[in-house]
Short mmCIF file of C-alpha atoms and ligand atoms in Angstrom, two decimals:
data_model
loop_
_atom_site.label_atom_id
_atom_site.label_comp_id
_atom_site.label_asym_id
_atom_site.label_seq_id
_atom_site.Cartn_x
_atom_site.Cartn_y
_atom_site.Cartn_z
CA MET A 1 0.13 20.17 22.05
CA THR A 2 3.58 18.58 21.58
CA LEU A 3 5.05 18.84 18.13
CA HIS A 4 6.09 15.54 16.61
CA GLN A 5 9.37 16.43 14.95
CA ASN A 6 11.21 15.13 11.93
CA PHE A 7 14.38 13.09 12.38
CA ILE A 8 17.15 14.47 10.22
CA ALA A 9 20.86 13.61 10.31
CA GLY A 10 20.56 12.03 13.74
CA SER A 11 18.53 14.80 15.44
CA TRP A 12 14.87 15.44 16.14
CA THR A 13 14.12 18.71 14.34
CA ASP A 14 11.19 21.17 14.13
CA GLY A 15 9.68 21.68 10.70
CA ALA A 16 9.28 24.78 8.57
CA GLU A 17 5.60 24.53 9.50
CA ALA A 18 3.32 22.19 11.43
CA ALA A 19 0.12 20.35 10.52
CA GLU A 20 -2.73 19.03 12.62
CA ASN A 21 -3.62 15.38 12.20
CA ILE A 22 -7.44 15.15 12.36
CA ASN A 23 -9.52 12.12 13.39
CA PRO A 24 -11.96 11.38 10.51
CA SER A 25 -14.39 9.74 12.97
CA ASN A 26 -14.52 12.96 14.99
CA THR A 27 -13.20 16.07 13.30
CA GLY A 28 -13.13 17.87 16.65
CA ASP A 29 -10.39 15.47 17.81
CA VAL A 30 -6.84 16.48 16.92
CA VAL A 31 -4.68 13.36 16.95
CA GLY A 32 -1.46 15.36 17.11
CA ASN A 33 0.70 18.11 15.70
CA TYR A 34 3.29 17.10 13.14
CA ALA A 35 6.23 18.97 11.66
CA ARG A 36 6.38 19.63 7.94
CA ALA A 37 9.91 19.70 6.56
CA SER A 38 11.23 22.33 4.16
CA ARG A 39 13.22 21.64 0.98
CA GLU A 40 16.40 22.54 2.87
CA GLN A 41 15.59 19.98 5.54
CA ALA A 42 14.95 17.33 2.91
CA ASP A 43 18.35 18.25 1.49
CA GLN A 44 19.99 17.78 4.93
CA ALA A 45 18.33 14.40 5.35
CA ILE A 46 19.54 13.23 1.94
CA ALA A 47 23.07 14.50 2.67
CA ALA A 48 23.13 12.55 5.96
CA ALA A 49 21.85 9.38 4.30
CA LYS A 50 24.52 9.71 1.59
CA ALA A 51 27.33 10.34 4.08
CA ASP A 52 26.43 7.36 6.25
CA PHE A 53 25.82 4.91 3.43
CA PRO A 54 29.39 3.54 3.10
CA ALA A 55 29.63 2.54 6.78
CA TRP A 56 26.10 1.13 6.99
CA SER A 57 26.46 -0.78 3.71
CA ARG A 58 29.39 -2.65 5.29
CA SER A 59 27.75 -3.10 8.70
CA GLY A 60 27.47 -6.60 10.12
CA ILE A 61 24.41 -8.65 9.35
CA GLN A 62 24.00 -9.48 13.04
CA GLN A 63 23.70 -5.76 13.86
CA ARG A 64 21.08 -5.28 11.15
CA HIS A 65 19.23 -8.40 12.23
CA ASP A 66 19.12 -7.29 15.86
CA ILE A 67 17.85 -3.78 15.05
CA LEU A 68 15.04 -5.07 12.82
CA LYS A 69 14.07 -7.74 15.35
CA LYS A 70 13.94 -5.13 18.11
CA VAL A 71 11.63 -2.99 15.94
CA SER A 72 9.34 -5.98 15.40
CA ASP A 73 9.27 -6.85 19.10
CA GLU A 74 8.38 -3.31 20.18
CA ILE A 75 5.59 -3.07 17.61
CA VAL A 76 4.09 -6.34 18.90
CA ALA A 77 4.36 -5.19 22.51
CA ARG A 78 2.55 -1.93 21.65
CA LYS A 79 0.05 -3.32 19.13
CA ASP A 80 -3.09 -2.08 20.90
CA GLU A 81 -1.79 1.45 21.46
CA LEU A 82 -0.43 1.73 17.91
CA GLY A 83 -3.62 0.20 16.48
CA LYS A 84 -5.67 2.81 18.32
CA LEU A 85 -3.50 5.60 16.93
CA LEU A 86 -3.85 4.19 13.40
CA ALA A 87 -7.64 3.81 13.64
CA ARG A 88 -7.90 7.31 15.08
CA GLU A 89 -5.92 9.00 12.32
CA GLU A 90 -6.92 6.93 9.26
CA GLY A 91 -10.42 5.75 10.13
CA LYS A 92 -10.14 2.00 9.57
CA THR A 93 -11.77 0.00 12.36
CA LEU A 94 -9.75 -0.88 15.47
CA PRO A 95 -9.47 -4.62 14.61
CA GLU A 96 -8.33 -3.73 11.06
CA ALA A 97 -5.84 -1.22 12.48
CA VAL A 98 -4.40 -3.66 15.05
CA GLY A 99 -4.11 -6.21 12.22
CA GLU A 100 -2.17 -3.71 10.12
CA VAL A 101 0.15 -2.92 13.05
CA LEU A 102 0.85 -6.63 13.54
CA ARG A 103 1.52 -6.92 9.83
CA ALA A 104 4.23 -4.24 10.17
CA ALA A 105 5.79 -6.26 13.00
CA GLN A 106 5.71 -9.47 10.92
CA ILE A 107 7.44 -7.68 8.05
CA PHE A 108 10.26 -6.41 10.28
CA ASP A 109 10.59 -9.90 11.73
CA PHE A 110 10.74 -11.44 8.24
CA PHE A 111 13.45 -9.05 7.04
CA SER A 112 15.47 -9.43 10.24
CA GLY A 113 15.71 -13.08 9.19
CA GLU A 114 16.55 -12.16 5.60
CA THR A 115 19.69 -10.31 6.78
CA LEU A 116 21.03 -13.71 7.87
CA ARG A 117 20.10 -15.38 4.59
CA LEU A 118 21.95 -13.03 2.21
CA CYS A 119 23.77 -15.18 -0.29
CA GLY A 120 25.41 -15.10 -3.67
CA GLU A 121 26.50 -17.66 -6.23
CA LYS A 122 29.85 -19.00 -7.32
CA LEU A 123 29.97 -20.44 -10.83
CA PRO A 124 32.54 -21.85 -13.20
CA SER A 125 33.51 -19.55 -16.05
CA THR A 126 33.19 -20.51 -19.71
CA ARG A 127 36.91 -19.69 -19.74
CA PRO A 128 38.78 -22.48 -17.88
CA GLY A 129 40.55 -21.47 -14.66
CA ILE A 130 38.46 -18.38 -13.99
CA ASP A 131 35.93 -18.10 -11.14
CA VAL A 132 32.68 -16.15 -11.47
CA GLU A 133 30.96 -14.78 -8.37
CA LEU A 134 27.54 -13.13 -8.16
CA THR A 135 26.89 -11.00 -5.10
CA ARG A 136 24.10 -8.64 -4.06
CA GLU A 137 25.17 -5.20 -2.88
CA PRO A 138 23.07 -2.45 -1.32
CA VAL A 139 21.85 0.21 -3.75
CA GLY A 140 22.59 3.36 -1.71
CA VAL A 141 20.19 6.03 -0.45
CA ILE A 142 16.59 4.87 -0.83
CA GLY A 143 13.85 7.51 -1.02
CA ILE A 144 10.61 6.10 0.39
CA ILE A 145 7.30 7.86 -0.42
CA THR A 146 4.08 6.35 0.96
CA PRO A 147 0.29 6.92 0.80
CA TRP A 148 -2.20 7.44 3.61
CA ASN A 149 -4.26 4.27 3.42
CA PHE A 150 -1.82 1.83 5.08
CA PRO A 151 0.11 4.26 7.27
CA ILE A 152 2.27 1.66 9.03
CA ALA A 153 2.29 -1.50 6.87
CA ILE A 154 3.43 0.16 3.62
CA PRO A 155 6.25 2.11 5.32
CA ALA A 156 7.26 -1.16 7.01
CA TRP A 157 7.41 -3.15 3.78
CA LYS A 158 9.70 -0.55 2.25
CA ILE A 159 11.86 0.48 5.24
CA ALA A 160 12.55 -3.05 6.55
CA PRO A 161 14.08 -4.43 3.33
CA ALA A 162 15.89 -1.14 2.63
CA LEU A 163 17.71 -1.36 5.98
CA ALA A 164 18.05 -5.16 5.93
CA TYR A 165 20.05 -5.10 2.70
CA GLY A 166 22.34 -2.26 3.90
CA ASN A 167 20.76 0.84 2.34
CA THR A 168 20.20 4.17 4.06
CA VAL A 169 16.73 5.73 4.09
CA VAL A 170 14.97 9.05 3.58
CA PHE A 171 11.32 8.37 4.44
CA LYS A 172 8.46 10.69 3.50
CA PRO A 173 5.08 9.46 4.76
CA ALA A 174 1.71 10.78 3.58
CA ASP A 175 1.03 14.28 4.83
CA LEU A 176 -2.54 13.37 5.79
CA VAL A 177 -1.74 10.63 8.32
CA PRO A 178 1.77 11.06 9.74
CA GLY A 179 1.02 9.63 13.21
CA SER A 180 1.66 5.92 12.66
CA ALA A 181 4.67 6.72 10.47
CA TRP A 182 6.12 8.94 13.21
CA ALA A 183 5.58 6.22 15.82
CA LEU A 184 7.29 3.67 13.57
CA ALA A 185 10.21 6.05 12.95
CA ASP A 186 10.61 6.61 16.69
CA ILE A 187 10.77 2.84 17.25
CA ILE A 188 13.33 2.37 14.47
CA ILE A 189 15.54 5.16 15.80
CA ARG A 190 15.46 3.86 19.39
CA ALA A 191 16.23 0.35 18.14
CA GLY A 192 19.76 1.62 17.47
CA VAL A 193 19.97 2.59 13.79
CA PRO A 194 23.17 4.67 13.50
CA GLU A 195 22.89 8.42 12.97
CA GLY A 196 22.07 9.42 9.40
CA VAL A 197 21.06 5.90 8.30
CA PHE A 198 17.35 6.54 8.77
CA ASN A 199 15.74 9.96 8.25
CA LEU A 200 12.10 10.95 8.67
CA VAL A 201 10.93 13.93 6.62
CA MET A 202 7.20 14.46 7.05
CA GLY A 203 5.64 17.11 4.87
CA ARG A 204 3.97 17.97 1.63
CA GLY A 205 4.50 15.95 -1.54
CA SER A 206 4.97 19.13 -3.54
CA VAL A 207 7.80 20.24 -1.22
CA VAL A 208 9.54 17.28 0.44
CA GLY A 209 8.56 14.70 -2.18
CA ASP A 210 9.55 16.98 -5.01
CA ALA A 211 12.91 17.74 -3.35
CA MET A 212 13.55 13.99 -3.12
CA LEU A 213 12.63 13.35 -6.75
CA ASN A 214 15.02 16.04 -7.94
CA ASP A 215 18.06 15.14 -5.84
CA SER A 216 20.67 13.08 -7.63
CA ARG A 217 22.09 11.78 -4.32
CA ILE A 218 19.03 9.53 -3.98
CA ASP A 219 19.94 6.25 -5.66
CA ALA A 220 16.49 4.64 -5.79
CA ILE A 221 12.89 5.59 -5.06
CA THR A 222 10.16 3.24 -3.92
CA PHE A 223 6.75 4.85 -4.22
CA THR A 224 3.19 3.83 -3.43
CA GLY A 225 0.34 6.19 -4.29
CA SER A 226 -1.78 7.39 -7.18
CA VAL A 227 -0.98 6.92 -10.87
CA GLY A 228 -0.68 10.70 -11.36
CA THR A 229 2.06 11.08 -8.74
CA GLY A 230 3.64 7.80 -9.83
CA LYS A 231 4.15 9.19 -13.33
CA LYS A 232 5.97 12.22 -11.87
CA VAL A 233 8.19 9.88 -9.86
CA ALA A 234 8.95 7.86 -12.99
CA VAL A 235 9.85 10.90 -15.10
CA ALA A 236 12.17 12.29 -12.40
CA CYS A 237 13.82 8.91 -11.88
CA VAL A 238 14.49 8.46 -15.58
CA GLU A 239 15.97 11.98 -15.63
CA HIS A 240 18.36 10.99 -12.82
CA MET A 241 18.93 7.47 -14.20
CA ARG A 242 18.05 5.86 -10.88
CA LYS A 243 16.11 2.74 -9.95
CA PHE A 244 12.45 3.14 -9.15
CA GLN A 245 9.52 1.04 -8.10
CA LEU A 246 5.89 2.20 -8.31
CA GLU A 247 2.78 0.68 -6.73
CA MET A 248 -0.32 2.60 -7.79
CA GLY A 249 -4.05 2.41 -8.22
CA GLY A 250 -6.45 -0.38 -9.05
CA LYS A 251 -9.90 -1.11 -10.45
CA ASN A 252 -9.95 -4.68 -9.31
CA PRO A 253 -12.49 -7.10 -10.75
CA LEU A 254 -14.22 -9.84 -8.79
CA VAL A 255 -15.93 -12.36 -11.09
CA ILE A 256 -18.90 -14.32 -9.71
CA LEU A 257 -19.87 -17.33 -11.81
CA ASP A 258 -23.21 -19.16 -11.79
CA ASP A 259 -21.59 -22.15 -10.08
CA ALA A 260 -20.20 -20.06 -7.17
CA ASP A 261 -21.14 -20.84 -3.58
CA LEU A 262 -23.46 -17.86 -3.05
CA ALA A 263 -22.63 -17.36 0.64
CA VAL A 264 -18.88 -17.40 -0.09
CA ALA A 265 -19.31 -15.00 -3.03
CA VAL A 266 -21.33 -12.52 -0.95
CA ASP A 267 -18.81 -12.56 1.92
CA VAL A 268 -15.88 -12.20 -0.46
CA ALA A 269 -17.55 -9.32 -2.36
CA VAL A 270 -18.64 -7.34 0.71
CA ASN A 271 -15.27 -7.77 2.40
CA GLY A 272 -13.26 -6.97 -0.75
CA ALA A 273 -15.34 -4.02 -1.86
CA PHE A 274 -16.25 -2.25 1.35
CA PHE A 275 -14.05 -3.20 4.31
CA SER A 276 -11.37 -0.65 5.22
CA THR A 277 -13.99 1.76 3.79
CA GLY A 278 -13.05 0.56 0.27
CA GLN A 279 -9.82 2.53 0.63
CA ARG A 280 -7.54 -0.29 -0.46
CA CYS A 281 -5.63 -0.37 -3.74
CA THR A 282 -6.75 -4.01 -3.93
CA ALA A 283 -10.46 -3.31 -3.24
CA SER A 284 -12.97 -5.16 -5.47
CA SER A 285 -14.61 -2.17 -7.09
CA ARG A 286 -16.01 -4.10 -10.09
CA LEU A 287 -18.27 -7.06 -9.37
CA ILE A 288 -18.69 -8.97 -12.64
CA VAL A 289 -21.57 -11.42 -12.30
CA THR A 290 -22.93 -14.02 -14.72
CA GLU A 291 -26.64 -13.99 -15.56
CA GLY A 292 -27.73 -17.12 -13.72
CA ILE A 293 -26.64 -15.92 -10.28
CA HIS A 294 -26.88 -12.15 -10.82
CA ASP A 295 -30.24 -11.40 -9.18
CA LYS A 296 -29.66 -13.73 -6.21
CA PHE A 297 -26.19 -12.22 -5.69
CA VAL A 298 -27.38 -8.59 -5.82
CA ALA A 299 -30.25 -9.36 -3.43
CA ALA A 300 -27.93 -11.11 -0.95
CA VAL A 301 -25.24 -8.41 -1.09
CA THR A 302 -27.86 -5.70 -0.56
CA GLU A 303 -29.31 -7.61 2.38
CA LYS A 304 -25.85 -7.95 3.92
CA LEU A 305 -25.05 -4.27 3.39
CA LYS A 306 -28.23 -3.26 5.23
CA ALA A 307 -26.82 -4.91 8.35
CA VAL A 308 -23.29 -3.50 8.08
CA VAL A 309 -22.43 -1.08 10.89
CA VAL A 310 -20.80 2.16 9.70
CA GLY A 311 -19.44 4.26 12.53
CA ASP A 312 -16.60 5.56 14.65
CA ALA A 313 -13.47 3.56 13.90
CA LEU A 314 -12.71 3.12 17.60
CA LYS A 315 -16.18 2.00 18.64
CA ALA A 316 -16.70 -1.71 19.33
CA GLY A 317 -18.96 -3.26 16.71
CA THR A 318 -18.11 -0.83 13.88
CA GLN A 319 -17.52 -2.76 10.67
CA ILE A 320 -16.79 0.15 8.33
CA GLY A 321 -15.12 3.34 9.53
CA PRO A 322 -15.38 6.81 8.02
CA VAL A 323 -13.81 8.02 4.78
CA VAL A 324 -10.36 9.49 5.47
CA ASP A 325 -11.09 13.19 4.86
CA GLN A 326 -13.38 15.74 3.23
CA SER A 327 -11.62 15.71 -0.12
CA GLN A 328 -11.83 11.89 -0.45
CA LEU A 329 -15.49 12.05 0.64
CA ASP A 330 -16.15 14.68 -2.07
CA GLN A 331 -14.50 12.37 -4.61
CA ASP A 332 -16.66 9.42 -3.50
CA THR A 333 -19.93 11.37 -3.59
CA SER A 334 -19.07 12.95 -6.93
CA TYR A 335 -18.61 9.46 -8.43
CA ILE A 336 -21.94 8.41 -6.88
CA ASP A 337 -23.53 11.31 -8.82
CA ILE A 338 -21.59 10.47 -11.97
CA GLY A 339 -22.74 6.83 -11.82
CA GLN A 340 -26.39 7.84 -11.58
CA LYS A 341 -26.03 10.37 -14.40
CA GLU A 342 -24.40 7.68 -16.55
CA GLY A 343 -27.51 5.54 -16.08
CA ALA A 344 -26.36 3.08 -13.45
CA LYS A 345 -28.88 2.09 -10.79
CA LEU A 346 -27.92 2.96 -7.21
CA ALA A 347 -29.22 -0.28 -5.68
CA PHE A 348 -28.07 0.53 -2.16
CA GLY A 349 -26.51 3.27 -0.03
CA GLY A 350 -24.45 6.24 -1.07
CA GLU A 351 -25.99 8.51 1.60
CA LEU A 352 -23.97 10.65 4.00
CA LEU A 353 -24.57 9.41 7.54
CA SER A 354 -24.51 11.32 10.79
CA ARG A 355 -23.15 9.78 13.94
CA GLU A 356 -22.58 10.99 17.53
CA THR A 357 -19.46 12.90 16.47
CA PRO A 358 -18.87 14.92 13.28
CA GLY A 359 -17.04 12.71 10.78
CA PHE A 360 -16.88 11.63 7.13
CA TYR A 361 -19.46 8.84 7.30
CA LEU A 362 -20.70 7.37 4.04
CA GLN A 363 -23.09 4.47 3.62
CA PRO A 364 -21.49 1.86 1.30
CA ALA A 365 -22.83 2.34 -2.23
CA LEU A 366 -23.71 -0.48 -4.61
CA PHE A 367 -24.42 0.23 -8.27
CA THR A 368 -26.14 -2.29 -10.54
CA GLU A 369 -26.99 -2.33 -14.27
CA THR A 370 -23.61 -0.81 -15.06
CA SER A 371 -21.62 -1.14 -18.26
CA ALA A 372 -17.90 -1.32 -18.97
CA ASP A 373 -17.71 2.12 -20.55
CA MET A 374 -19.04 3.98 -17.49
CA ARG A 375 -16.53 6.12 -15.61
CA ILE A 376 -17.47 4.33 -12.37
CA ASN A 377 -16.12 1.15 -13.99
CA ARG A 378 -13.00 2.72 -15.48
CA GLU A 379 -11.64 5.17 -12.89
CA GLU A 380 -10.39 4.45 -9.39
CA ILE A 381 -12.85 5.91 -6.84
CA PHE A 382 -11.01 4.72 -3.70
CA GLY A 383 -14.02 4.63 -1.42
CA PRO A 384 -16.89 2.34 -0.34
CA VAL A 385 -18.43 2.29 -3.81
CA ALA A 386 -18.72 -0.81 -6.00
CA SER A 387 -20.53 -1.57 -9.23
CA VAL A 388 -22.10 -4.77 -10.48
CA MET A 389 -21.77 -5.63 -14.16
CA ARG A 390 -24.02 -8.34 -15.57
CA VAL A 391 -22.34 -10.64 -18.12
CA LYS A 392 -23.43 -13.67 -20.17
CA ASP A 393 -20.82 -16.28 -19.35
CA TYR A 394 -17.27 -16.97 -18.17
CA ASP A 395 -15.63 -15.77 -21.38
CA SER A 396 -17.34 -12.39 -21.26
CA ALA A 397 -16.57 -12.15 -17.52
CA LEU A 398 -12.87 -12.68 -18.18
CA ALA A 399 -12.90 -10.13 -21.00
CA ALA A 400 -14.63 -7.57 -18.76
CA ALA A 401 -12.20 -8.27 -15.91
CA ASN A 402 -9.23 -7.52 -18.15
CA ASP A 403 -10.87 -4.49 -19.79
CA THR A 404 -9.09 -1.90 -17.64
CA ILE A 405 -5.88 0.11 -17.61
CA PHE A 406 -5.14 -1.36 -14.17
CA GLY A 407 -3.90 -4.82 -13.20
CA LEU A 408 -3.28 -5.11 -9.47
CA SER A 409 -5.53 -7.85 -8.08
CA ALA A 410 -8.35 -9.92 -9.60
CA GLY A 411 -10.66 -12.48 -8.06
CA ILE A 412 -13.08 -15.20 -9.09
CA CYS A 413 -15.75 -17.04 -7.10
CA THR A 414 -16.44 -20.42 -8.64
CA THR A 415 -16.57 -24.11 -7.82
CA SER A 416 -15.22 -24.99 -11.26
CA LEU A 417 -11.57 -26.04 -11.27
CA LYS A 418 -11.52 -25.49 -15.02
CA HIS A 419 -12.61 -21.85 -14.78
CA ALA A 420 -10.48 -21.12 -11.71
CA SER A 421 -7.39 -22.48 -13.47
CA HIS A 422 -8.15 -20.62 -16.68
CA PHE A 423 -8.74 -17.37 -14.78
CA LYS A 424 -5.48 -17.69 -12.83
CA ARG A 425 -3.58 -18.06 -16.08
CA ASN A 426 -5.42 -15.46 -18.16
CA SER A 427 -6.20 -12.67 -15.74
CA GLU A 428 -4.05 -9.62 -16.51
CA ALA A 429 -3.38 -8.89 -12.83
CA GLY A 430 -0.34 -9.26 -10.60
CA MET A 431 -2.31 -11.14 -7.93
CA VAL A 432 -5.22 -13.54 -8.47
CA MET A 433 -7.61 -14.79 -5.80
CA VAL A 434 -9.93 -17.79 -6.06
CA ASN A 435 -12.91 -17.70 -3.66
CA LEU A 436 -11.05 -15.04 -1.66
CA PRO A 437 -11.35 -11.24 -1.51
CA THR A 438 -9.13 -9.31 -3.94
CA ALA A 439 -7.73 -7.53 -0.88
CA GLY A 440 -5.82 -9.46 1.78
CA VAL A 441 -2.34 -10.81 1.07
CA ASP A 442 0.52 -12.57 2.84
CA TYR A 443 3.75 -10.77 3.72
CA HIS A 444 6.27 -13.43 2.73
CA VAL A 445 5.36 -13.58 -0.98
CA PRO A 446 5.58 -11.00 -3.78
CA PHE A 447 3.09 -8.15 -3.91
CA GLY A 448 2.44 -6.05 -7.01
CA GLY A 449 0.49 -5.59 -10.20
CA ARG A 450 0.67 -5.08 -13.94
CA LYS A 451 -0.26 -2.37 -16.43
CA ALA A 452 -0.91 1.07 -14.82
CA SER A 453 -1.00 -0.44 -11.32
CA SER A 454 2.70 -1.16 -10.91
CA PHE A 455 6.10 -0.57 -12.37
CA GLY A 456 9.37 -2.26 -11.48
CA PRO A 457 10.26 -5.24 -9.33
CA ARG A 458 7.80 -6.77 -6.88
CA GLU A 459 7.66 -5.76 -3.22
CA GLN A 460 7.75 -8.03 -0.14
CA GLY A 461 9.09 -11.46 0.60
CA ARG A 462 12.39 -12.58 -0.91
CA TYR A 463 11.49 -10.73 -4.13
CA ALA A 464 12.19 -7.43 -2.33
CA ALA A 465 15.90 -8.12 -2.88
CA GLU A 466 15.42 -7.39 -6.59
CA PHE A 467 14.79 -3.73 -5.85
CA PHE A 468 16.79 -3.14 -2.69
CA THR A 469 20.04 -4.71 -3.94
CA ILE A 470 22.19 -4.55 -7.07
CA VAL A 471 23.81 -7.68 -8.46
CA LYS A 472 27.56 -7.61 -9.06
CA THR A 473 29.31 -10.13 -11.28
CA ALA A 474 33.01 -10.58 -10.41
CA TYR A 475 35.57 -12.60 -12.43
CA THR A 476 38.78 -13.87 -10.80
CA LEU A 477 41.79 -15.60 -12.28
CA PRO A 478 43.30 -17.12 -9.10
P1 NAD B 1 -0.80 10.31 -3.71
O1 NAD B 1 -0.21 9.94 -5.02
O2 NAD B 1 -1.58 11.55 -3.60
O3 NAD B 1 0.37 10.45 -2.62
C1 NAD B 1 1.28 9.41 -2.36
C2 NAD B 1 2.54 10.02 -1.76
O4 NAD B 1 3.18 10.83 -2.76
C3 NAD B 1 2.28 10.94 -0.56
O5 NAD B 1 3.31 10.78 0.39
C4 NAD B 1 2.35 12.31 -1.19
O6 NAD B 1 2.69 13.34 -0.28
C5 NAD B 1 3.46 12.11 -2.23
N1 NAD B 1 3.45 13.11 -3.30
C6 NAD B 1 2.40 13.82 -3.78
N2 NAD B 1 2.81 14.66 -4.76
C7 NAD B 1 4.15 14.45 -4.91
C8 NAD B 1 5.14 15.01 -5.78
N3 NAD B 1 4.84 15.95 -6.67
N4 NAD B 1 6.39 14.55 -5.68
C9 NAD B 1 6.71 13.58 -4.79
N5 NAD B 1 5.83 13.03 -3.92
C10 NAD B 1 4.56 13.46 -3.99
O7 NAD B 1 -1.63 9.05 -3.23
P2 NAD B 1 -2.55 8.90 -1.90
O8 NAD B 1 -3.80 9.70 -2.11
O9 NAD B 1 -1.74 9.15 -0.67
O10 NAD B 1 -2.86 7.35 -1.91
C11 NAD B 1 -3.94 6.78 -2.60
C12 NAD B 1 -3.46 6.08 -3.84
O11 NAD B 1 -2.47 5.13 -3.49
C13 NAD B 1 -4.54 5.30 -4.56
O12 NAD B 1 -4.43 5.51 -5.94
C14 NAD B 1 -4.21 3.85 -4.22
O13 NAD B 1 -4.67 2.91 -5.15
C15 NAD B 1 -2.74 3.90 -4.15
N6 NAD B 1 -2.20 2.78 -3.39
C16 NAD B 1 -1.57 1.78 -4.08
C17 NAD B 1 -1.07 0.66 -3.40
C18 NAD B 1 -0.37 -0.43 -4.14
O14 NAD B 1 0.40 -1.16 -3.51
N7 NAD B 1 -0.56 -0.59 -5.44
C19 NAD B 1 -1.23 0.58 -2.01
C20 NAD B 1 -1.89 1.61 -1.35
C21 NAD B 1 -2.36 2.71 -2.06
#
């Protein structure tokens, strides 16, 4: 089987070792063989990115625009093939995977446009006769570290702005699902990015990621992943006095009020909690439901879950694909045990399922009669597991929603303008959804959370400039 190599200092390069990428819908299917870089190779990639930064940082905006646009166009042209690869390696369903691929294309298209909209400000000085100019400059070498659950969209929303604003890149995708990241890297390289400007270093977090964290030639790190790894990134970045941006876990609440449209609430809850196998940082893992609608809501969600098709990600009609790997499946099932031991009622699912091929199939699990202090309501599970918490009224629902260390996304289903408005203002989350799933966002507006979910400037849209550029203030006496 061909080895998919790393791209370091302008050359495709074998790794220190290689890893098999396994299809979670069929563990007998090897998606591909992927190189794992050594520390020395990470070092070479960083050196190349550093050496080529001065020239790239002064490159023309038309050149940068054209490269990013070309990347977008190729992704669109190959959306079905890339979607199939993504579904095969990560396990989200084919329509979800094709959607994610198109999202990556939209992001590259957006940032190709942003290269042409770079602007500064010219102001009068408080001292007469002096001019003040504010400009945005590229930061330098950006280290990009990404998780496995959005293997093309998250790399896209970090790589596209990094290159658009004139930075060079050392990109380390998740070790578990390198296929889509490799395909994206190949497209970027063939689109004409100069040698050294973009480097792909697939491999282990403890080797390649650690080498990146501890290298002072990296000027900024943008990270998406778990809180535990995020803290390590933060500590290393403070040590090196460099910029960093962290997007981490969630325990996102979805509040259902008595006055909600029941059909809307059920659709929103099932989509937000279980689609993409619940493996979204924005998944609605806590369903907080007021007394008057509670029993009707639980009955309707359970009924809907009975009809949901769990199966091979590539098979037509599958609505929920497998869990990504054995270790995530073990985590999910261990929380299903913990929930029951804590006294929650497993109202539906939670069983391992067998299908035509060996894979990590788990029936979506719905807990009811849960309380705020249970671990299943406090810790991120990151699988198709959600818990329902019964509350008295809107005020207790809001308090329960905010009673978490996380603050990524929060939702409310209601027909009351008063409660929707109050929730939007008082929810301690970075993103708030009214009558919409907590997962599912646009690409032209800021993305990010609060509390333990996020640290640093927002990602995506025009707000990405806050992280990927540095403002310079210049004074001139003409
Ligand atoms: P993870 O923290 O295990 O890994 C993330 C990345 O960090 C991987 O590339 C990994 O190889 C690397 N890494 C691991 N150890 C490292 C180290 N010591 N030094 C440097 N890099 C290291 O996370 P994961 O399991 O891949 O992803 C799941 C997590 O990501 C969940 O917590 C989820 O909520 C979160 N996530 C957050 C967002 C968001 O935008 N907030 C989006 C998607 C996923």
